[in-house]
XYZ file of C-alpha atoms in Angstrom:
678
model
C 15.904 -5.828 12.757
C 14.367 -3.420 15.256
C 12.219 -0.339 14.385
C 15.064 1.837 15.619
C 17.636 0.264 13.349
C 15.361 0.187 10.449
C 14.659 3.902 10.881
C 18.493 4.564 11.020
C 18.925 2.695 7.814
C 16.190 4.716 6.020
C 17.791 7.901 7.282
C 21.132 6.919 5.956
C 19.580 5.932 2.618
C 17.764 9.341 2.233
C 21.100 11.075 3.209
C 23.139 9.298 0.308
C 20.466 8.843 -2.352
C 19.166 11.990 -3.953
C 16.116 10.006 -5.109
C 15.117 9.611 -1.429
C 15.573 13.349 -0.318
C 12.085 13.862 0.892
C 10.984 17.081 2.426
C 9.858 17.104 6.099
C 6.105 17.506 6.919
C 4.226 18.421 10.024
C 2.835 15.425 11.768
C -0.798 15.775 10.649
C 0.096 16.431 7.034
C 2.532 13.427 7.089
C -0.386 11.243 8.018
C -2.235 12.505 4.889
C 0.762 11.736 2.705
C 1.148 8.486 4.416
C -2.425 7.667 3.586
C -1.853 8.344 -0.217
C 1.295 6.113 -0.091
C -0.736 3.373 1.482
C -3.482 3.694 -1.044
C -0.934 3.506 -3.805
C 0.513 0.356 -2.358
C -2.946 -1.292 -1.674
C -4.070 -0.418 -5.350
C -0.991 -2.202 -6.833
C -1.446 -5.166 -4.502
C -5.102 -5.474 -5.381
C -4.386 -5.390 -9.215
C -1.555 -7.912 -8.882
C -3.551 -10.407 -6.680
C -7.180 -9.926 -7.715
C -8.120 -7.385 -10.321
C -6.037 -7.010 -13.533
C -7.064 -3.886 -15.448
C -6.133 -2.468 -18.857
C -2.477 -1.537 -19.583
C -3.326 2.218 -20.132
C -5.524 2.508 -16.993
C -2.800 0.864 -14.783
C -0.142 3.113 -16.177
C -2.332 6.124 -15.922
C -3.365 5.479 -12.278
C 0.219 4.805 -11.367
C 1.564 7.879 -13.029
C -1.096 9.876 -11.379
C -0.030 8.603 -7.855
C 3.607 9.289 -8.735
C 3.214 12.896 -9.911
C 0.975 13.675 -6.992
C 3.275 12.367 -4.346
C 6.398 13.688 -6.032
C 5.217 17.330 -5.614
C 3.939 16.590 -2.151
C 7.178 14.929 -0.865
C 9.916 16.589 -2.951
C 10.696 20.303 -2.416
C 11.422 22.475 -5.385
C 15.193 22.713 -4.449
C 17.619 20.673 -2.362
C 18.078 23.592 -0.023
C 14.359 23.671 0.588
C 14.367 19.966 1.377
C 16.772 20.652 4.320
C 14.625 23.303 5.811
C 12.227 22.705 8.775
C 8.608 22.039 7.786
C 6.642 25.153 6.818
C 3.542 26.253 8.748
C 0.401 25.493 7.212
C -1.425 28.698 5.917
C -3.568 30.100 3.089
C -0.620 30.216 0.743
C 0.812 26.863 1.982
C -1.950 24.387 2.705
C -0.436 21.593 4.759
C 2.923 23.400 4.531
C 3.178 22.736 0.801
C 3.116 25.769 -1.527
C 0.128 26.510 -3.873
C 2.414 26.123 -6.911
C 3.175 22.512 -5.702
C -0.549 21.822 -5.221
C -1.175 23.181 -8.717
C 1.516 20.798 -10.304
C 0.136 17.995 -8.274
C -3.520 18.526 -9.575
C -2.063 19.049 -13.212
C -0.161 15.812 -12.987
C -3.207 13.831 -11.803
C -5.422 15.354 -14.384
C -3.025 14.831 -17.288
C -2.075 11.336 -16.270
C -5.735 10.110 -16.046
C -7.122 12.204 -19.004
C -6.193 9.486 -21.747
C -6.925 6.314 -19.791
C -10.450 7.580 -19.000
C -11.227 8.392 -22.606
C -13.498 5.682 -24.243
C -11.647 3.543 -26.812
C -13.959 4.841 -29.493
C -12.947 8.445 -28.696
C -9.228 7.448 -28.854
C -9.562 5.856 -32.137
C -11.255 9.029 -33.620
C -8.479 11.159 -32.074
C -5.627 9.328 -33.689
C -3.673 11.828 -35.694
C -6.562 14.391 -35.235
C -6.196 15.873 -31.696
C -8.577 18.578 -30.437
C -7.636 21.550 -28.315
C -8.342 19.792 -25.076
C -6.072 16.856 -25.991
C -3.330 19.416 -26.867
C -3.633 21.259 -23.532
C -3.657 18.052 -21.404
C -0.652 16.652 -23.428
C 1.499 19.707 -23.098
C 0.592 20.014 -19.453
C 1.648 16.439 -18.681
C 5.019 16.767 -20.497
C 5.821 19.828 -18.494
C 4.746 18.184 -15.202
C 6.722 15.013 -15.900
C 9.817 17.096 -16.574
C 9.543 19.026 -13.364
C 8.700 15.887 -11.367
C 11.863 14.209 -12.766
C 14.057 17.258 -11.950
C 12.869 17.080 -8.402
C 13.149 13.476 -7.818
C 15.932 12.350 -9.988
C 18.020 15.463 -10.765
C 18.528 17.888 -13.647
C 20.489 15.671 -16.020
C 17.712 13.368 -17.231
C 15.390 16.315 -17.290
C 17.673 18.302 -19.612
C 18.239 15.210 -21.855
C 14.411 14.720 -22.217
C 13.939 18.450 -23.003
C 16.732 18.299 -25.689
C 15.000 15.369 -27.220
C 11.685 17.314 -27.420
C 13.544 20.155 -29.123
C 15.140 17.639 -31.468
C 11.730 16.196 -32.303
C 10.290 19.604 -33.337
C 13.479 21.065 -34.929
C 14.884 17.965 -36.487
C 14.892 19.414 -39.889
C 17.750 21.817 -38.738
C 19.983 19.007 -37.332
C 23.295 18.099 -38.892
C 24.141 15.048 -40.876
C 22.733 11.664 -39.817
C 20.758 13.439 -36.957
C 18.545 15.247 -39.514
C 14.889 14.198 -39.879
C 11.758 15.926 -41.258
C 10.765 17.406 -37.929
C 7.385 17.127 -36.186
C 4.715 19.567 -35.468
C 3.794 20.039 -31.902
C 0.410 18.237 -32.427
C 2.099 15.311 -34.063
C 4.601 15.037 -31.239
C 1.815 15.200 -28.525
C -0.060 12.463 -30.424
C 2.823 10.171 -30.307
C 4.003 10.774 -26.863
C 0.677 11.279 -25.123
C -2.076 9.469 -26.938
C -0.345 6.198 -27.600
C 1.558 3.614 -25.697
C 4.756 4.555 -27.435
C 5.758 7.650 -25.285
C 4.963 8.537 -21.765
C 2.821 5.528 -21.225
C 5.361 3.230 -22.866
C 7.234 0.136 -21.886
C 9.303 1.940 -19.092
C 6.324 3.137 -17.070
C 4.490 -0.066 -17.834
C 7.296 -2.167 -16.225
C 7.424 0.106 -13.171
C 3.725 0.110 -12.628
C 3.256 -3.630 -13.115
C 6.428 -5.145 -11.695
C 9.090 -2.927 -10.173
C 6.741 -1.159 -7.589
C 5.670 -4.503 -6.042
C 9.319 -5.833 -5.852
C 10.433 -2.709 -4.115
C 7.586 -3.221 -1.537
C 8.655 -6.842 -1.165
C 12.331 -5.813 -0.592
C 11.306 -3.395 2.054
C 9.022 -5.829 3.867
C 11.539 -8.750 3.744
C 14.169 -6.598 5.282
C 11.793 -5.395 7.847
C 10.886 -8.944 8.981
C 14.656 -9.752 9.506
C 15.715 -11.470 6.149
C 18.542 -8.960 5.616
C 19.863 -9.540 9.029
C 19.773 -13.276 8.400
C 21.916 -12.883 5.281
C 24.381 -10.796 7.091
C 24.727 -13.146 10.049
C 25.032 -16.318 7.684
C 27.628 -14.518 5.618
C 29.659 -13.869 8.769
C 29.454 -17.444 9.650
C 30.641 -18.655 6.274
C 33.358 -16.047 5.439
C 34.228 -14.233 8.633
C 37.100 -16.420 9.896
C 39.223 -16.142 6.840
C 41.875 -13.553 5.968
C 40.327 -10.148 5.695
C 37.048 -11.789 6.937
C 34.919 -8.693 7.200
C 35.434 -7.726 3.640
C 34.458 -11.189 2.476
C 31.370 -10.982 4.797
C 30.484 -7.819 2.943
C 30.607 -9.564 -0.341
C 28.615 -12.674 0.742
C 26.084 -10.600 2.574
C 25.697 -8.082 -0.304
C 25.245 -10.973 -2.678
C 22.452 -12.514 -0.539
C 20.805 -9.056 0.160
C 20.914 -8.486 -3.554
C 18.273 -11.269 -3.935
C 15.699 -8.956 -2.320
C 17.102 -5.443 -3.075
C 17.589 -4.114 -6.523
C 19.011 -0.918 -5.114
C 22.792 -0.381 -4.881
C 22.526 2.369 -2.290
C 19.968 0.527 -0.011
C 22.336 -2.485 -0.176
C 25.269 -0.409 0.683
C 23.766 1.226 3.610
C 22.123 -1.888 5.035
C 25.088 -4.139 4.954
C 27.749 -1.429 5.136
C 26.607 -0.131 8.488
C 27.907 -3.463 10.031
C 30.672 -4.533 7.548
C 32.471 -1.308 6.988
C 33.326 -0.646 10.690
C 34.421 -4.315 11.048
C 36.721 -3.970 8.004
C 38.425 -0.845 9.431
C 38.865 -2.784 12.748
C 40.886 -5.431 11.175
C 43.115 -3.091 9.366
C 41.489 -2.168 5.929
C 42.015 1.513 4.891
C 38.622 3.515 5.177
C 38.447 4.095 1.450
C 39.017 0.477 0.695
C 36.378 -0.586 3.075
C 33.813 1.762 1.545
C 34.860 0.662 -1.957
C 34.383 -3.050 -1.056
C 30.950 -2.585 0.235
C 29.843 -0.299 -2.638
C 31.202 -2.607 -5.378
C 29.549 -5.741 -3.833
C 26.404 -3.894 -3.427
C 26.091 -2.928 -7.110
C 25.586 -6.598 -7.689
C 22.063 -6.237 -6.283
C 20.766 -4.933 -9.533
C 22.067 -7.990 -11.441
C 21.297 -10.646 -8.749
C 18.175 -12.842 -9.201
C 15.381 -12.992 -8.251
C 14.837 -9.409 -7.522
C 16.975 -7.332 -9.843
C 16.862 -3.596 -10.792
C 14.017 -1.953 -12.543
C 15.813 -2.373 -15.986
C 15.447 -6.177 -15.816
C 11.673 -5.919 -15.591
C 11.682 -3.475 -18.590
C 13.737 -6.148 -20.324
C 10.879 -8.511 -19.892
C 8.619 -6.260 -22.007
C 11.126 -5.231 -24.530
C 12.117 -8.868 -25.268
C 8.727 -10.458 -24.592
C 10.179 -13.370 -22.643
C 9.287 -14.809 -19.329
C 10.931 -13.217 -16.273
C 12.423 -16.632 -15.353
C 14.430 -16.579 -18.513
C 16.007 -13.163 -17.450
C 16.663 -14.561 -13.985
C 18.324 -17.782 -15.389
C 20.382 -15.644 -17.885
C 21.673 -13.380 -15.121
C 22.659 -16.153 -12.726
C 26.206 -16.875 -13.881
C 27.248 -13.254 -14.820
C 26.200 -12.222 -11.290
C 28.290 -14.999 -9.759
C 31.228 -13.844 -11.776
C 30.760 -10.277 -10.539
C 31.154 -11.453 -6.985
C 33.912 -13.758 -7.806
C 35.971 -10.826 -9.217
C 35.485 -8.774 -6.051
C 36.315 -11.770 -3.860
C 39.590 -12.370 -5.688
C 40.705 -8.861 -5.234
C 39.691 -8.529 -1.591
C 41.447 -11.761 -0.882
C 44.673 -10.600 -2.516
C 44.497 -7.277 -0.732
C 44.053 -9.057 2.630
C 47.145 -11.197 1.890
C 49.109 -8.330 0.787
C 48.342 -6.431 3.874
C 48.527 -9.432 6.245
C 44.994 -8.846 7.599
C 43.310 -11.224 10.058
C 39.834 -12.814 10.010
C 37.413 -12.450 12.753
C 37.836 -14.300 15.995
C 35.287 -16.973 17.149
C 33.940 -14.626 19.811
C 33.256 -11.987 17.047
C 31.209 -14.441 14.927
C 27.528 -15.468 15.328
C 26.649 -19.113 15.766
C 25.461 -20.594 12.574
C 23.019 -23.058 14.194
C 21.520 -20.353 16.450
C 21.196 -17.937 13.401
C 19.241 -20.469 11.327
C 17.078 -21.586 14.449
C 16.060 -17.986 15.222
C 15.574 -16.604 11.579
C 14.624 -19.352 9.286
C 11.095 -18.437 8.961
C 12.175 -15.146 7.158
C 13.105 -17.321 4.255
C 9.590 -18.411 3.548
C 8.533 -15.269 1.687
C 11.485 -15.423 -0.625
C 11.044 -19.145 -1.370
C 7.429 -18.475 -2.218
C 8.313 -15.655 -4.482
C 11.061 -17.843 -6.300
C 8.627 -20.829 -6.410
C 5.857 -18.661 -8.156
C 8.226 -17.352 -10.753
C 9.573 -20.822 -11.577
C 6.030 -22.182 -11.688
C 5.272 -19.737 -14.478
C 3.436 -17.061 -12.458
C 3.704 -13.518 -13.749
C 6.329 -11.492 -11.884
C 3.704 -9.138 -10.357
C 1.590 -11.967 -9.035
C 4.721 -13.710 -7.695
C 5.651 -10.463 -5.876
C 2.042 -10.269 -4.432
C 2.287 -13.613 -2.862
C 5.789 -12.713 -1.624
C 4.362 -9.607 0.015
C 1.580 -11.718 1.584
C 4.313 -14.239 2.910
C 6.126 -11.349 4.537
C 3.025 -10.086 6.268
C 1.998 -13.592 7.462
C 5.637 -14.462 8.666
C 5.999 -11.026 10.253
C 2.890 -11.225 12.398
C 3.519 -14.951 13.425
C 7.261 -14.917 13.945
C 8.072 -14.169 17.735
C 11.329 -12.502 16.622
C 11.164 -9.202 14.869
C 7.449 -9.440 15.250
C 5.522 -7.087 12.800
C 3.018 -4.834 14.309
C 0.190 -3.024 12.455
C 1.881 0.379 12.628
C 5.107 -1.144 11.473
C 3.311 -2.747 8.584
C 1.775 0.601 7.605
C 5.313 2.140 7.639
C 6.792 -0.595 5.650
C 4.078 -0.498 2.921
C 4.362 3.408 2.701
C 8.056 3.283 2.712
C 8.053 0.875 -0.330
C 5.813 3.399 -2.239
C 8.158 6.285 -1.260
C 11.186 4.390 -2.630
C 9.413 3.862 -5.876
C 8.410 7.476 -6.637
C 11.691 8.555 -8.326
C 11.948 5.513 -10.620
C 8.327 6.206 -11.694
C 9.020 9.672 -12.603
C 12.282 8.791 -14.386
C 10.330 6.131 -16.377
C 7.854 8.690 -17.627
C 10.757 10.943 -18.728
C 12.451 7.985 -20.391
C 9.237 7.440 -22.161
C 9.539 10.851 -23.899
C 13.056 10.119 -24.960
C 12.183 6.664 -26.228
C 9.057 8.133 -28.068
C 11.252 10.738 -29.858
C 13.915 8.074 -30.789
C 11.315 5.681 -32.249
C 9.342 8.326 -34.198
C 12.222 10.244 -35.587
C 14.457 7.226 -36.567
C 17.469 8.824 -34.790
C 18.164 5.494 -33.111
C 18.886 3.732 -36.298
C 20.942 6.605 -37.659
C 23.064 6.820 -34.519
C 23.581 3.047 -34.448
C 24.688 3.193 -38.045
C 27.076 5.991 -37.280
C 28.630 4.138 -34.406
C 29.033 0.975 -36.629
C 30.604 2.988 -39.372
C 33.132 4.582 -36.916
C 33.963 1.032 -35.539
C 34.434 -0.230 -39.012
C 36.770 2.570 -39.895
C 38.903 1.914 -36.857
C 38.890 -1.760 -37.727
C 40.014 -0.939 -41.304
C 42.853 1.066 -39.911
C 44.016 -1.723 -37.687
C 43.926 -4.454 -40.370
C 46.318 -2.267 -42.373
C 48.989 -2.888 -39.624
C 48.089 -6.476 -38.465
C 48.207 -9.468 -40.830
C 44.749 -10.011 -42.193
C 44.476 -13.606 -40.917
C 45.029 -12.528 -37.426
C 41.820 -10.697 -36.693
C 39.058 -10.313 -39.396
C 37.412 -7.008 -40.213
C 34.080 -8.217 -38.923
C 35.458 -9.280 -35.539
C 37.207 -5.993 -35.041
C 34.140 -3.990 -35.996
C 32.077 -5.869 -33.482
C 34.730 -5.326 -30.776
C 34.915 -1.500 -31.370
C 31.120 -1.295 -31.540
C 30.911 -2.898 -28.173
C 33.635 -0.835 -26.818
C 31.929 2.507 -27.929
C 28.571 1.283 -26.561
C 30.124 0.312 -23.241
C 31.804 3.763 -22.959
C 28.409 5.576 -23.827
C 26.672 3.487 -21.107
C 29.322 4.466 -18.435
C 29.321 8.171 -19.437
C 25.593 8.497 -19.546
C 25.148 6.386 -16.379
C 27.354 8.700 -14.547
C 24.536 11.335 -14.705
C 21.178 9.509 -14.789
C 19.881 6.286 -13.084
C 20.613 2.905 -14.382
C 17.092 2.321 -15.630
C 17.110 5.518 -17.731
C 20.590 4.711 -19.202
C 19.449 1.222 -20.119
C 16.199 2.169 -21.826
C 17.805 5.137 -23.708
C 20.952 3.293 -24.993
C 19.298 -0.079 -25.578
C 16.817 1.587 -28.073
C 19.944 2.612 -30.057
C 22.339 -0.189 -29.289
C 20.258 -3.265 -29.619
C 19.335 -2.789 -33.284
C 22.974 -2.004 -34.114
C 24.335 -5.015 -32.307
C 21.537 -7.113 -34.029
C 23.041 -6.109 -37.382
C 26.219 -7.619 -36.156
C 24.588 -10.992 -35.351
C 24.481 -10.478 -31.535
C 21.236 -12.006 -30.083
C 18.747 -9.649 -28.678
C 19.026 -10.903 -25.115
C 22.735 -10.721 -25.179
C 22.603 -7.159 -26.567
C 20.166 -6.136 -23.924
C 22.196 -7.599 -21.065
C 25.419 -6.001 -22.458
C 23.837 -2.443 -22.147
C 22.294 -3.331 -18.686
C 25.645 -4.388 -17.173
C 27.444 -1.226 -18.263
C 24.613 0.947 -17.013
C 24.835 -0.707 -13.492
C 28.701 -0.056 -13.569
C 27.941 3.660 -13.290
C 27.014 3.323 -9.705
C 30.681 2.969 -8.790
C 32.123 5.083 -11.559
C 33.343 8.518 -10.647
C 32.393 11.332 -10.724
C 28.881 10.367 -9.793
C 29.315 7.180 -8.063
C 26.409 7.107 -5.711
C 26.878 3.703 -4.094
C 30.573 4.532 -3.607
C 29.780 7.798 -2.094
C 27.308 6.110 0.352
C 30.130 3.702 1.328
C 32.640 6.539 1.730
C 30.056 8.366 4.045
C 29.841 5.431 6.298
C 33.634 4.743 6.283
C 34.532 8.430 6.872
C 36.592 8.335 3.627
C 37.373 10.587 0.687
C 34.376 10.125 -1.718
C 36.359 10.385 -4.936
C 39.191 8.083 -3.705
C 36.600 5.493 -2.589
C 34.901 5.710 -6.060
C 38.251 5.150 -7.857
C 38.912 2.182 -5.696
C 35.387 0.835 -6.233
C 35.819 1.100 -9.933
C 39.193 -0.878 -9.682
C 37.411 -3.500 -7.575
C 34.599 -3.828 -10.048
C 36.682 -4.021 -13.169
C 35.860 -7.731 -13.414
C 32.312 -6.653 -14.199
C 33.680 -4.749 -17.190
C 35.014 -7.917 -18.695
C 31.880 -10.108 -18.147
C 29.811 -8.455 -20.783
C 32.308 -9.052 -23.484
C 32.592 -12.669 -22.360
C 28.795 -13.459 -23.012
C 28.776 -11.440 -26.230
C 31.534 -13.740 -27.691
C 30.178 -16.778 -25.990
C 26.406 -16.424 -25.201
C 26.329 -19.845 -23.743
C 27.227 -18.002 -20.471
C 23.612 -16.672 -20.301
C 22.235 -20.270 -20.449
C 19.007 -19.672 -22.171
C 20.330 -18.568 -25.616
C 19.848 -20.629 -28.854
C 22.719 -23.022 -29.568
C 23.580 -23.563 -25.842
C 25.960 -26.361 -25.190
C 27.406 -27.598 -21.902
C 30.842 -28.000 -23.534
C 30.835 -24.244 -24.598
C 29.503 -23.245 -21.191
C 32.149 -25.047 -19.215
C 35.039 -23.615 -21.420
C 33.701 -20.147 -21.277
C 33.111 -20.282 -17.536
C 36.605 -21.654 -16.728
C 38.269 -19.100 -19.064
C 36.248 -16.326 -17.455
C 37.141 -17.390 -14.000
C 40.781 -17.601 -14.738
C 40.851 -14.369 -16.661
C 39.015 -12.451 -13.902
C 41.441 -13.796 -11.384
C 44.489 -12.786 -13.484
C 43.015 -9.381 -13.985
C 42.421 -9.034 -10.318
C 45.971 -9.935 -9.584
C 47.126 -7.442 -12.219
C 45.309 -4.593 -10.455
C 46.204 -5.610 -6.902
C 49.894 -6.312 -7.606
C 49.886 -9.466 -5.470
C 49.545 -13.035 -6.051
C 51.827 -15.323 -3.846
C 54.202 -12.284 -3.359
C 54.355 -8.736 -4.741
C 54.093 -8.855 -8.607
C 56.618 -6.620 -10.512
C 55.247 -4.186 -12.980
C 56.162 -6.330 -16.029
C 54.251 -9.218 -14.563
C 51.245 -7.084 -14.031
C 51.146 -6.072 -17.635
C 51.587 -9.676 -18.755
C 48.810 -10.942 -16.611
C 46.510 -8.097 -17.841
C 47.088 -9.166 -21.388
C 46.726 -12.838 -20.542
C 43.385 -12.252 -18.852
C 42.009 -10.846 -22.122
C 42.953 -13.998 -23.927
C 41.312 -16.147 -21.262
C 38.096 -14.370 -21.492
C 38.063 -14.857 -25.217
C 36.343 -18.174 -25.476
C 38.261 -20.992 -27.177
C 41.102 -23.439 -26.154
C 43.571 -21.904 -28.506
C 43.341 -18.359 -26.969
C 43.211 -19.813 -23.467
C 46.497 -21.721 -24.236
C 48.192 -18.611 -25.590
C 47.138 -16.846 -22.270
C 48.633 -19.628 -20.231
C 51.844 -19.338 -22.112
C 51.961 -15.557 -21.474
C 51.194 -15.847 -17.810
C 53.535 -18.800 -17.224
C 56.650 -16.593 -16.536
C 54.803 -14.618 -13.936
C 53.555 -17.742 -12.187
C 57.113 -19.090 -12.092
C 58.390 -15.786 -10.793
C 55.785 -15.751 -8.019
C 56.741 -19.365 -7.005
C 60.353 -18.464 -6.685
C 59.548 -15.206 -4.620
C 57.252 -17.088 -2.426
C 59.989 -19.812 -1.739
C 62.574 -17.147 -1.037
C 60.389 -15.219 1.338
C 59.690 -18.474 3.172
C 63.429 -19.183 3.471
C 64.159 -15.805 4.774
C 61.497 -16.025 7.394
C 62.577 -19.493 8.535
C 64.527 -19.369 11.832
C 68.355 -19.868 11.550
């Protein structure tokens, strides 16, 4: 990938992703900011490769970098972001206002104050803060909220502020939300002086793991690995019906192995696949939706998943390779569901594949670009061998640099390397600010007990609904416990999608898993399964209107209506909505849970694939021929029976689907007879 095309991709990402809406600087000040970004990247690389430091110090230094750079790179308003660079002057040093410089300094001071305190001093302070502690703690909370507002948006900031108010005034809250309340000093002590608040698991995972994997993804794309994936996908799938859409799926799946960002994936592959889809006859909104839906898989595709996957490692205290193994089959089912719907749509519209002259040659693609696979192979080997994720990412980055300098194609120059390293740091700023804000929310949840109370309330509502249904259905059809679990899962899924429509996936996951995981645990759902359930529905928000950021990026490239593209993307991604229910009822699908058996896995996988194919047919309205309305409804109900693991339910689903299959066979035969020459 040339420097020009890489620049175009970055500009597109910044256009569609509000977390990358950076202000413009004058050239000299831009060099200063780039120096800070490089220093941040080099610090993390050094710690991962050579010099481990204490958790609190790593988190503090990372947060200091994040807050300083957020106020230098994000303007106070979106309107100010679009304005030309301001001239440097007494009131605007470097073109940045004095207020921004003050917030920058306050963020650095507040972030480093606690990590620089001696351990003995911290022990004495526990529950007995002095005035300086109060000032620095209050200052950091205010700065974190403002940094989150600028880099992520107002929704997460408002939620964090409401939780702070709830912590202080909880004694006035209604019903199950009531708690004794906290003084400001007690809250500062919990959120600032311990590892349970701002310096908690979320910022820890971002500082230790996520940052380095973002840098690796940027570098791997820069040396040509992303282009290799797109070319290989074209060779594999381009010639078949609706070829460009299938290329979008395969290329997004492969690019998802190095990019945990839905929007980055959409822009990178969509710039090539969306015009090709439109060329063979796909409507613009459908082309944008296909790319967006496939690209959301990047957050659930090993080995580099979204930031939430690394936070899951710390929450569950399991090796990262277990998370990767657990994610493997559900990610494949996600892409399988999109593939089914794209294939049926291509058959319904009679769309062609790509001609041989429009396809790259597989042998030439591999011959020219095979060295770019070395860094990814190195990273995967390190993880499988038991290295920590951050150390594996370090060696992956080193591999990218070595291959980039030695490979005669897409050769990496020193200026290009500096640009890539600084770009990786830029892309990690918003997630760092969001992680600090999420730490505030989680700190309030854990200290007030509201998570347990809300979970109990959800379970009680689900139980009441289950009781109402058991009054109608025979008791031996569905037990009260099974119905309670189903409705608890349903309410949790709805909460994830609704909250995910306004805040990033990582924030959605951390907030809701603090509430949902204990609740599902009471219903005998294993912790890993509960975490994956919340994670998957949080990712679904990237293609769920009204705030479907990946879909809007695809719509922008396709020149389509954003809302229509978002609705279509949600329909294409409906299979992902089924998969979490599958692995709750049959955890064997995640491969690493206790009680795993190959028999259970095979039955569950077969049922899930058939059920997803049936649901795709029901939504597309086409199998071998157009499916009538009654047939679509029957296939929809049959799909639910197939994804409920068990031979009995699968047999019932087959009986329900049989009339539709017969009708389709007859319709296909009749259409062939009509088309035959007389």
